[in-house]
Structures are given as structure tokens and as C-alpha cells.
């Protein structure tokens, strides 16, 4: 009794894996980004979008997690096209994020995310269900750089470099 419960946003030691879907439209590179769902994210936009991703549990294979999370957060399987390894970044929370890019298309109006339950409003005793991702949208690279979490912006730069004729990043097979 009287014990203090501390809430932390420190996620160091955690790893997530995700897929950045890309396409070419009218000669411009576009990427599909996801906006987190739930009451904490309703009014957050610029600098708060993410690539579809999720946490890796011990023993799980990174690319398999990235594909699973893409499907859970968009309602669509990631295309079975060659993957581009985008490397890793560390978010402000300390979480390590590994990313891959794959070419494909998806109609954002058909995307549907998995959900989670939480007590809302806080201390109300009422549990509500929210989508993990409330929407996905296509953005050209300039707008994607504005919308994406700052720590994830290097994924865009690496994708752009990988698609250049003398790309330094490996393109993996679809099975990788």
C-alpha cells in the first residue's frame, strides 16, 4: 500500500521491424506512412507518422515480423517483391527499429488496422477499443520527411539512395 507506480517511455532494449511501401507516381517517389490510432494521437500530425512496424519477440525473425506487422496495421499483405534493406535507426524512446522497403501499391481507403483496448478516459473504469493505426496515406518524399518521426527519416534517405543507379544498400530477395 502506498507503493508508487512509475510509468516510463524508455523503450531501450526493445526492437521493432517494419516495412516501408513505395511506388512511383508521375515520375515521383511516394511512400505509404501510418498514423497511430487512439486518443493520444488524435491531434498529432507533423512529425508523428511512422512506417508500419511492430515489436519483435525473442526468437522471431525480423523480416517475418515486419511482414506480419504490415499486414496487421494495414489489413493487406506486403507485396512479395524484392526487399530493400533500410538498416536500423534508434528512436528517441531508445527503441531500435529495423526497416525494409518494398515496391507496391495499396488503396488507403481499404486499409484496416488491428485494435487494442485501453481504459479511456483515464480512471473512468470504461474500456474502449481503438485502432492501432487510424489511417495510412501516400506522401511524396518531401511531405513524408515532414510527417514522419524524425528518427525514421533516414529510412527515406536510404530508400532514395537505394533506388539510385549506384545504390549502396542491398536489395534482398522477396524471401529474405
Steps between C-alpha positions, in 0.01 A plus 500: 500500500624847422734351237578741216455369146733661248404529137790519259534570133849345497487223242872431480562132458188462283517437127239558231501398134303666222437537130496822301282453191605712202373576152576734213222739393547748217876462529502571876581260778219456755496308828214367711508625859280407795340726763467350847148455630350571837431806709863603556563543128176664380640853480859404414604512136827656382790294631278225643447258208686169479578213270272202572701307760478298816701348781716194454465229764796279594569237234301674225654568160514873420363496144217267603405745776514792257266317259261397780481851640440650155205263456364569850524876463373535142279194452706410191792264444826670403578432134725204432748719311873536574569676830740789545683488832468848654713418801418608853429817694454575868193701599497762775346242735805277457316243288699350213306488170607286204348587164455356154340655195295323237338627182125471480169680508217515747176697503503682837119492514515119525754491783380365834712462811491263792370651828593529866299559817576763763322678781376831360454756635768425761369380839146474357473124523385501136701289257488609137638343183721704267673420170876466532526699175212734418604575141770455239582745223736537207747790514775620269842503668494869593166471679594161647807660660270752673244242617733219610652476848839672472692187597341306210584758229831322421289213363378738227853613418619138483210402274575790268868402492414133441291589197782707348698322226809454721312409819701408813222304672436133422182393330399164642289229348131494585561202729761677717 
